[in-house]
GROMACS .gro file of N, CA, C and O in nm:
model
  384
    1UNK      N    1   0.084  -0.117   0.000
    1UNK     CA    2   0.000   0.000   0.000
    1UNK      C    3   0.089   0.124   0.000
    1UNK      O    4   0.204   0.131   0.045
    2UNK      N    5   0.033   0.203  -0.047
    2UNK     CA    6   0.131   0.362  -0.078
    2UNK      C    7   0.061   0.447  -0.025
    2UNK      O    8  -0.061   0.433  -0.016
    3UNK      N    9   0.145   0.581   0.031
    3UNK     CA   10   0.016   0.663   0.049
    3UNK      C   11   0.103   0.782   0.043
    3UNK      O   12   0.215   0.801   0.091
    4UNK      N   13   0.021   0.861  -0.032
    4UNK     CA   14   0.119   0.997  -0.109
    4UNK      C   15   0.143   1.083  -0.023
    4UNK      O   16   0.050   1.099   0.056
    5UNK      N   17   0.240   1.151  -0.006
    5UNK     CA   18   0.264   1.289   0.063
    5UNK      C   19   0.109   1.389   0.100
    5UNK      O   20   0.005   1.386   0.034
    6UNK      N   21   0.131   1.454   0.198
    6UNK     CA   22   0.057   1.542   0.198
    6UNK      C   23   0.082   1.684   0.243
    6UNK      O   24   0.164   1.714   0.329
    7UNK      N   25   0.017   1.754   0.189
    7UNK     CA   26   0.110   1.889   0.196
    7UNK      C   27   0.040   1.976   0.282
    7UNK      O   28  -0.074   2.009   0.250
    8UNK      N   29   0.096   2.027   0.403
    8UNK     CA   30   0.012   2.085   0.537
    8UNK      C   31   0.069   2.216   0.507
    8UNK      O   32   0.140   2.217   0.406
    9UNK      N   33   0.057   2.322   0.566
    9UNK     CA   34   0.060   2.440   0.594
    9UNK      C   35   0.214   2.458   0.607
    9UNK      O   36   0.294   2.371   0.643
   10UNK      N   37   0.246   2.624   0.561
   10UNK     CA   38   0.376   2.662   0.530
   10UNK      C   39   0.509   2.615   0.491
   10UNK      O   40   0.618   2.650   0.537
   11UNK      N   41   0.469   2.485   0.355
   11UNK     CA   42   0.518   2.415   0.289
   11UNK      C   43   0.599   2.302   0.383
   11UNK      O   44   0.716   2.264   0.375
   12UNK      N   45   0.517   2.271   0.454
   12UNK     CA   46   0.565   2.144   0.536
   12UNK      C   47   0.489   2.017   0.439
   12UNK      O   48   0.389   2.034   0.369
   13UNK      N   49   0.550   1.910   0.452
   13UNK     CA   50   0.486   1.773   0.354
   13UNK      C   51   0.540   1.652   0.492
   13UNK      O   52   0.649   1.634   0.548
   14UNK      N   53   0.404   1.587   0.506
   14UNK     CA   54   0.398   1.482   0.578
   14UNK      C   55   0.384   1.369   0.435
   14UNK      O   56   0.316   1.368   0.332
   15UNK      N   57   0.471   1.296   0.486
   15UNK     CA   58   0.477   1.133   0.402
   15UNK      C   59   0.540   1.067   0.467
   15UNK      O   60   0.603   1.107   0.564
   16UNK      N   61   0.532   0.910   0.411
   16UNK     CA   62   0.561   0.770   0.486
   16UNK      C   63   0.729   0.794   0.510
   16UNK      O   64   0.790   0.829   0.409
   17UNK      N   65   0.779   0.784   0.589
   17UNK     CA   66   0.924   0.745   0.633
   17UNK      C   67   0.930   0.628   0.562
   17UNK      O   68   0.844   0.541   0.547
   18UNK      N   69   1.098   0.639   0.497
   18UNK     CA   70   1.157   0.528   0.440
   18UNK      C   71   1.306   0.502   0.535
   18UNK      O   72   1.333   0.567   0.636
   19UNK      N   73   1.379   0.408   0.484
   19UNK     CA   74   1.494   0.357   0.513
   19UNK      C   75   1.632   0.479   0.501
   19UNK      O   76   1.735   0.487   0.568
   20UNK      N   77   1.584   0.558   0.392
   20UNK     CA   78   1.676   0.660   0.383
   20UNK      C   79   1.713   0.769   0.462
   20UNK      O   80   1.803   0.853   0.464
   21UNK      N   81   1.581   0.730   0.545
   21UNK     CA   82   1.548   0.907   0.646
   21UNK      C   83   1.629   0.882   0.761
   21UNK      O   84   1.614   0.976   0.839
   22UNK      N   85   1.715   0.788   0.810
   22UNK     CA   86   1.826   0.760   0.935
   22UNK      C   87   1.851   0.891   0.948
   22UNK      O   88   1.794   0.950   1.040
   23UNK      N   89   1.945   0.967   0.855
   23UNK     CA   90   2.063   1.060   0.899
   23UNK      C   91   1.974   1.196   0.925
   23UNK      O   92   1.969   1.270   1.024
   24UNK      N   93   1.900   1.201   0.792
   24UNK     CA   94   1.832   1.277   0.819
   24UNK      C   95   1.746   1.338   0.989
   24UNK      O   96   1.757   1.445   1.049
   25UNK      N   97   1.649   1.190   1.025
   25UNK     CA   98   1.626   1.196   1.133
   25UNK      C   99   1.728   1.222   1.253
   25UNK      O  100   1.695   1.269   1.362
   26UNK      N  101   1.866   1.180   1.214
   26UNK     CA  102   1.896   1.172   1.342
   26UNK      C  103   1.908   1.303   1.358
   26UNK      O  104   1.846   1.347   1.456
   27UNK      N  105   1.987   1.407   1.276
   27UNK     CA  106   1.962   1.506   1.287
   27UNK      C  107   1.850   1.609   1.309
   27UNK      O  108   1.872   1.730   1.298
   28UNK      N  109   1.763   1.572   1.332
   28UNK     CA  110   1.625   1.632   1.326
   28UNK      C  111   1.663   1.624   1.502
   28UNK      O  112   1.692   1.729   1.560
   29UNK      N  113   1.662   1.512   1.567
   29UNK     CA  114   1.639   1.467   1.695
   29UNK      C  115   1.748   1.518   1.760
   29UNK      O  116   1.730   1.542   1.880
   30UNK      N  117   1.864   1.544   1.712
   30UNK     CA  118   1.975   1.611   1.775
   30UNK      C  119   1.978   1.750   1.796
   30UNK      O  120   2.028   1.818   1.885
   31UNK      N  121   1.917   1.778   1.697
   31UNK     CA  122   1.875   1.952   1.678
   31UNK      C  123   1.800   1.985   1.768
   31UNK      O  124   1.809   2.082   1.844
   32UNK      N  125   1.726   1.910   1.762
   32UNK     CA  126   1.553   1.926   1.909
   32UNK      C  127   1.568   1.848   2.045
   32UNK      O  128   1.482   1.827   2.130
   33UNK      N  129   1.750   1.800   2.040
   33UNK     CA  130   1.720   1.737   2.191
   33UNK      C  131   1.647   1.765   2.301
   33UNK      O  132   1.563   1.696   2.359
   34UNK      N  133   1.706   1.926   2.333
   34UNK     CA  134   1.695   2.002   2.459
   34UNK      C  135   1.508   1.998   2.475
   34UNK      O  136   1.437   1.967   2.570
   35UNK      N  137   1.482   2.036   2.357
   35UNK     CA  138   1.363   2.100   2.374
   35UNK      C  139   1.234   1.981   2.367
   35UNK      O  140   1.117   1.992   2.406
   36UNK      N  141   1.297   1.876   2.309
   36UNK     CA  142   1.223   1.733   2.375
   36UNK      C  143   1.194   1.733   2.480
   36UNK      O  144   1.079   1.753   2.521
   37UNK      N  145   1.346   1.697   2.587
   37UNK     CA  146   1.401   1.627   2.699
   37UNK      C  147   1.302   1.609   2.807
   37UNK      O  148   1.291   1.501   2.864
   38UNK      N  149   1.210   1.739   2.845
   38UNK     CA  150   1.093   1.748   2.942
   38UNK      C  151   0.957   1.713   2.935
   38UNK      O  152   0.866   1.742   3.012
   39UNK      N  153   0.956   1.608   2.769
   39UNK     CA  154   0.847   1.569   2.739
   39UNK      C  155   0.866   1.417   2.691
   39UNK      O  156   0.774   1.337   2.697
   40UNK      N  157   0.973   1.390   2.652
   40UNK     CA  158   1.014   1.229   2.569
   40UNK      C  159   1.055   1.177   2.694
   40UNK      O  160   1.098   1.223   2.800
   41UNK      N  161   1.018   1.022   2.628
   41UNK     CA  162   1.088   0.906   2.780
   41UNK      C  163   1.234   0.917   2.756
   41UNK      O  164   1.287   0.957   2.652
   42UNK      N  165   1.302   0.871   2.883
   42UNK     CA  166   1.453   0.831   2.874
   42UNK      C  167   1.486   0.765   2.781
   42UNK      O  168   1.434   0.655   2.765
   43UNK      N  169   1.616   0.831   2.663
   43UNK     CA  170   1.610   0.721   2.566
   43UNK      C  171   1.766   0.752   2.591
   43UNK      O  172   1.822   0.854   2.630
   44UNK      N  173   1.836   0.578   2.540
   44UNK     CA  174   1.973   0.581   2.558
   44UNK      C  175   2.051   0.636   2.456
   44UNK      O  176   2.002   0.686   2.355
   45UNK      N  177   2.137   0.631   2.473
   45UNK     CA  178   2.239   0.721   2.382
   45UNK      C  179   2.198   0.635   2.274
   45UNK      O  180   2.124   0.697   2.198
   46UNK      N  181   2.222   0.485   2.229
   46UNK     CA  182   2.222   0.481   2.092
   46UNK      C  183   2.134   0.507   2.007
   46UNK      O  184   2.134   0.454   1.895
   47UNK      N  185   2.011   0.628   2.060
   47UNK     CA  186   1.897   0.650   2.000
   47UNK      C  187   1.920   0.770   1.905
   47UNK      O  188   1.855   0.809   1.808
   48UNK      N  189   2.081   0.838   1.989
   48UNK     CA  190   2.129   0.920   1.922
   48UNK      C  191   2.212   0.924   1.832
   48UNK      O  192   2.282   1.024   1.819
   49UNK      N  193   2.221   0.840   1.766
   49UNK     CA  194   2.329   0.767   1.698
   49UNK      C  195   2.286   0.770   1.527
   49UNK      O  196   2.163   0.776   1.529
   50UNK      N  197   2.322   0.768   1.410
   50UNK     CA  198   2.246   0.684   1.244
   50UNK      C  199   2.231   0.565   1.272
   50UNK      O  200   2.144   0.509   1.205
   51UNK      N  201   2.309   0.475   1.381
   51UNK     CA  202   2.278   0.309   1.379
   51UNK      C  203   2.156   0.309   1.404
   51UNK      O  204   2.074   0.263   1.325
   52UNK      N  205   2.113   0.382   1.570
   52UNK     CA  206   1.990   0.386   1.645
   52UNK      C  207   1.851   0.454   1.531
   52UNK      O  208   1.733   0.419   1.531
   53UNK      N  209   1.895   0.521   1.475
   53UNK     CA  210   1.765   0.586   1.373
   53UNK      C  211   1.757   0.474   1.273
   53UNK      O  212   1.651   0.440   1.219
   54UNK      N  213   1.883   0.414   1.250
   54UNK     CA  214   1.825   0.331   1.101
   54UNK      C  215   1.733   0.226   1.167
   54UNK      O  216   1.619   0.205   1.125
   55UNK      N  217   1.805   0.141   1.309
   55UNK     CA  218   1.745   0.068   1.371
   55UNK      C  219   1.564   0.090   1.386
   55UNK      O  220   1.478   0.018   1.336
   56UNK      N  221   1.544   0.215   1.472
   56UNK     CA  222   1.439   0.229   1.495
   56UNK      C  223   1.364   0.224   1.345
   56UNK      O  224   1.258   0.162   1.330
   57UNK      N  225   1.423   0.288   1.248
   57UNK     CA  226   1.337   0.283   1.096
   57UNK      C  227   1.322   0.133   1.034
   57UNK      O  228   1.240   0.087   0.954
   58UNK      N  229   1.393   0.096   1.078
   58UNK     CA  230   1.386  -0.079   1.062
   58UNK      C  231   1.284  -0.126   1.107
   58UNK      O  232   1.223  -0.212   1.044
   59UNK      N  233   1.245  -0.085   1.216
   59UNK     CA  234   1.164  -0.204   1.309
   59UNK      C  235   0.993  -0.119   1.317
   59UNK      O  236   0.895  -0.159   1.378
   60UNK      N  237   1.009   0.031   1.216
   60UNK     CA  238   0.896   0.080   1.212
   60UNK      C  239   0.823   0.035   1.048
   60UNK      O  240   0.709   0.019   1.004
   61UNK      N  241   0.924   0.029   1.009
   61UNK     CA  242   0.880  -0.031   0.892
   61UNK      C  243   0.816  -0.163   0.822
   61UNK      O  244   0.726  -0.182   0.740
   62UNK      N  245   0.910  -0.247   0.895
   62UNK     CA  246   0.856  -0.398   0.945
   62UNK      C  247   0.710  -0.365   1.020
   62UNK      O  248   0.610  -0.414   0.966
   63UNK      N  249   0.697  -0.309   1.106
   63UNK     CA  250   0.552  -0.306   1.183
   63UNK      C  251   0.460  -0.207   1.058
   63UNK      O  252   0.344  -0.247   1.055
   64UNK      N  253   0.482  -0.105   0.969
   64UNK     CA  254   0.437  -0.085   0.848
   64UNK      C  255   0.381  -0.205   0.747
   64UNK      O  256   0.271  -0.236   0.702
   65UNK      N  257   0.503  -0.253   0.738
   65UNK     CA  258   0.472  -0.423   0.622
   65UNK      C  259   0.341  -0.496   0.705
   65UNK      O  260   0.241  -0.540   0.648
   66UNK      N  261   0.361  -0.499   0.835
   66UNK     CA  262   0.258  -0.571   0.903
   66UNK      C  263   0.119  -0.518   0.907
   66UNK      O  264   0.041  -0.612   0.898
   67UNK      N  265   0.074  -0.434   0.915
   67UNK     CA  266  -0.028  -0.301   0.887
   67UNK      C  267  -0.078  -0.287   1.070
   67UNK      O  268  -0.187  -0.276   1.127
   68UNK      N  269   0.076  -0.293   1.120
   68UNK     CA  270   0.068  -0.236   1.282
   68UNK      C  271   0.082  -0.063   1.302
   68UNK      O  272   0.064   0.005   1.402
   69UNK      N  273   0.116  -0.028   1.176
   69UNK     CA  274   0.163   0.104   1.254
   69UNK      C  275   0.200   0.188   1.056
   69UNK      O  276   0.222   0.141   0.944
   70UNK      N  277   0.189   0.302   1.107
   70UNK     CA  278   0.194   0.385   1.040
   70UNK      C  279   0.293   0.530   1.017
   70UNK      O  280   0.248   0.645   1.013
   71UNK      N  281   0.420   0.494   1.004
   71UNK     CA  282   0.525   0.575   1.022
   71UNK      C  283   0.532   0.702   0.943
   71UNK      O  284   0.533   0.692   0.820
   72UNK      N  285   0.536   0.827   1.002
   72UNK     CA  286   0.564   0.935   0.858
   72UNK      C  287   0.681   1.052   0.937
   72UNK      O  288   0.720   1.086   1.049
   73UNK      N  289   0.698   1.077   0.818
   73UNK     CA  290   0.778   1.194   0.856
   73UNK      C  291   0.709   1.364   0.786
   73UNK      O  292   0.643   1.390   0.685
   74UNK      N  293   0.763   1.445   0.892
   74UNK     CA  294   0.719   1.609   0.851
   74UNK      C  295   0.858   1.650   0.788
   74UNK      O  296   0.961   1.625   0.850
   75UNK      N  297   0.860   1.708   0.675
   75UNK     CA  298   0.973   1.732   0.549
   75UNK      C  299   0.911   1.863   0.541
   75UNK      O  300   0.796   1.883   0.502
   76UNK      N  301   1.007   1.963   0.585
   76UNK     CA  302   1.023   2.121   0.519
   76UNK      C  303   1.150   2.165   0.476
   76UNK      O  304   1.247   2.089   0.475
   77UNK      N  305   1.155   2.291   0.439
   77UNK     CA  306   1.284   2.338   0.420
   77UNK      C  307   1.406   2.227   0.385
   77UNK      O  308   1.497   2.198   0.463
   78UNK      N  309   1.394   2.192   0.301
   78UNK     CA  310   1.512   2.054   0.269
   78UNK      C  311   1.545   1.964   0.395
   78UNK      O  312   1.657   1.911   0.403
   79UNK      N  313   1.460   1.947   0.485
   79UNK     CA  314   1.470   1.861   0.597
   79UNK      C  315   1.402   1.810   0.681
   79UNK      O  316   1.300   1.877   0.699
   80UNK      N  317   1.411   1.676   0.777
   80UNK     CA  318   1.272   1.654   0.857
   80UNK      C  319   1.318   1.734   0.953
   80UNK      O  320   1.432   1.764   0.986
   81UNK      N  321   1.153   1.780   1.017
   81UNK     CA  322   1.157   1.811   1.106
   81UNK      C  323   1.105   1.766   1.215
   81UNK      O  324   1.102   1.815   1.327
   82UNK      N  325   1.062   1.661   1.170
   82UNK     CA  326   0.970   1.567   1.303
   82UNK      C  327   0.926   1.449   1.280
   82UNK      O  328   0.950   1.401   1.169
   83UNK      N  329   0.847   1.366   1.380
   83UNK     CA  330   0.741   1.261   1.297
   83UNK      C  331   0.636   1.245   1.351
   83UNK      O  332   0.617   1.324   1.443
   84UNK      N  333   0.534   1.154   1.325
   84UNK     CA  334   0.382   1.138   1.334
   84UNK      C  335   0.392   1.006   1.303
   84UNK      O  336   0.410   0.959   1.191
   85UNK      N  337   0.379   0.949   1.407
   85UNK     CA  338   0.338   0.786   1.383
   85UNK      C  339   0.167   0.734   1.474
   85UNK      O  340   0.098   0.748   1.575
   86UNK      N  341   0.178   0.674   1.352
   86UNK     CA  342   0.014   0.593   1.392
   86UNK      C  343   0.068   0.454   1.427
   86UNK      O  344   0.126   0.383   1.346
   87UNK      N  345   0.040   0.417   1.570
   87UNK     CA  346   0.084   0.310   1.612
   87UNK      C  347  -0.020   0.218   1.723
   87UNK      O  348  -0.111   0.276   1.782
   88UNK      N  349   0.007   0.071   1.742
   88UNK     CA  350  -0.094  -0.020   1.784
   88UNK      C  351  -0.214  -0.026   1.722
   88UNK      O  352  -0.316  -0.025   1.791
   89UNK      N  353  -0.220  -0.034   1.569
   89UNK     CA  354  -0.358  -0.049   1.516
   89UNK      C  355  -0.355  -0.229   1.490
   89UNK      O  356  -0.276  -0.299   1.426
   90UNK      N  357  -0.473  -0.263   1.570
   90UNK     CA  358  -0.538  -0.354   1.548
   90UNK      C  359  -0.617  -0.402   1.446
   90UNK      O  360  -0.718  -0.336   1.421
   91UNK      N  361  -0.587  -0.551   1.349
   91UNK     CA  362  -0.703  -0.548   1.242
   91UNK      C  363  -0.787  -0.652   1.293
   91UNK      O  364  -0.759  -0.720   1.391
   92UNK      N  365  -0.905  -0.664   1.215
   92UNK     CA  366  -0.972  -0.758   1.254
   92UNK      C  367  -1.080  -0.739   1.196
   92UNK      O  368  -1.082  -0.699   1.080
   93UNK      N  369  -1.241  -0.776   1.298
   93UNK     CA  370  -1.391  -0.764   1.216
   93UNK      C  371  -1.397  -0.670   1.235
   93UNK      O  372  -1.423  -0.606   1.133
   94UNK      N  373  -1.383  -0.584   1.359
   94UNK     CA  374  -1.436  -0.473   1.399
   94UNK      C  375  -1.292  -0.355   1.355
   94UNK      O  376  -1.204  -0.328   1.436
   95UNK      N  377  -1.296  -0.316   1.256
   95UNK     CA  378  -1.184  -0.222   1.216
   95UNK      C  379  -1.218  -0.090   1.224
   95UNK      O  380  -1.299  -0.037   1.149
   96UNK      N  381  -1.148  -0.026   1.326
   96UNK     CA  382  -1.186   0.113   1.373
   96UNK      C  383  -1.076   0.189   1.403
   96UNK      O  384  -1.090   0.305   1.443
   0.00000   0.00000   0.00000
């Protein structure tokens, strides 16, 4: 399944995170440590890392293939600046 970009307000574009977005992300998350820190759980250093971003993009993507979760990234100004994940979706009869 594909699902196209979408283009939000003051040329920001939300679309699916791929495998490529590691460095990118990590930098996104390094840039915004501070201003996380008083709202994100404890995360260990290798979260700060391209291993830790490719990792985590690994294992969001796999749960993507599975139709558990829904990974995207916010892309402005030639860079992410964040993400939006849809996560713990359940399928079944009752799909809601």
């Amino acid at each position: 399944m594909t699902i196209p970009p979408v283009a939000l307000a003051d040329g920001i574009t939300m679309r699916l995170a791929v495998q490529e977005d590691a460095e990118a992300l990590l930098d996104a998350y390094v840039r915004n440590r501070e201003h996380l820190r008083p709202t994100s759980p404890h995360r260990d250093e290798s979260f700060f890392t391209r291993d830790g971003q490719a990792a985590r993009l690994r294992d969001q993507l796999e749960q993507w293939e599975a139709g558990r979760t829904v990974p995207w990234v916010l892309a402005g100004d030639g860079r992410i600046l964040g993400t939006v994940t849809l996560s713990h979706i359940v399928l079944g009869p009752w799909r809601n």
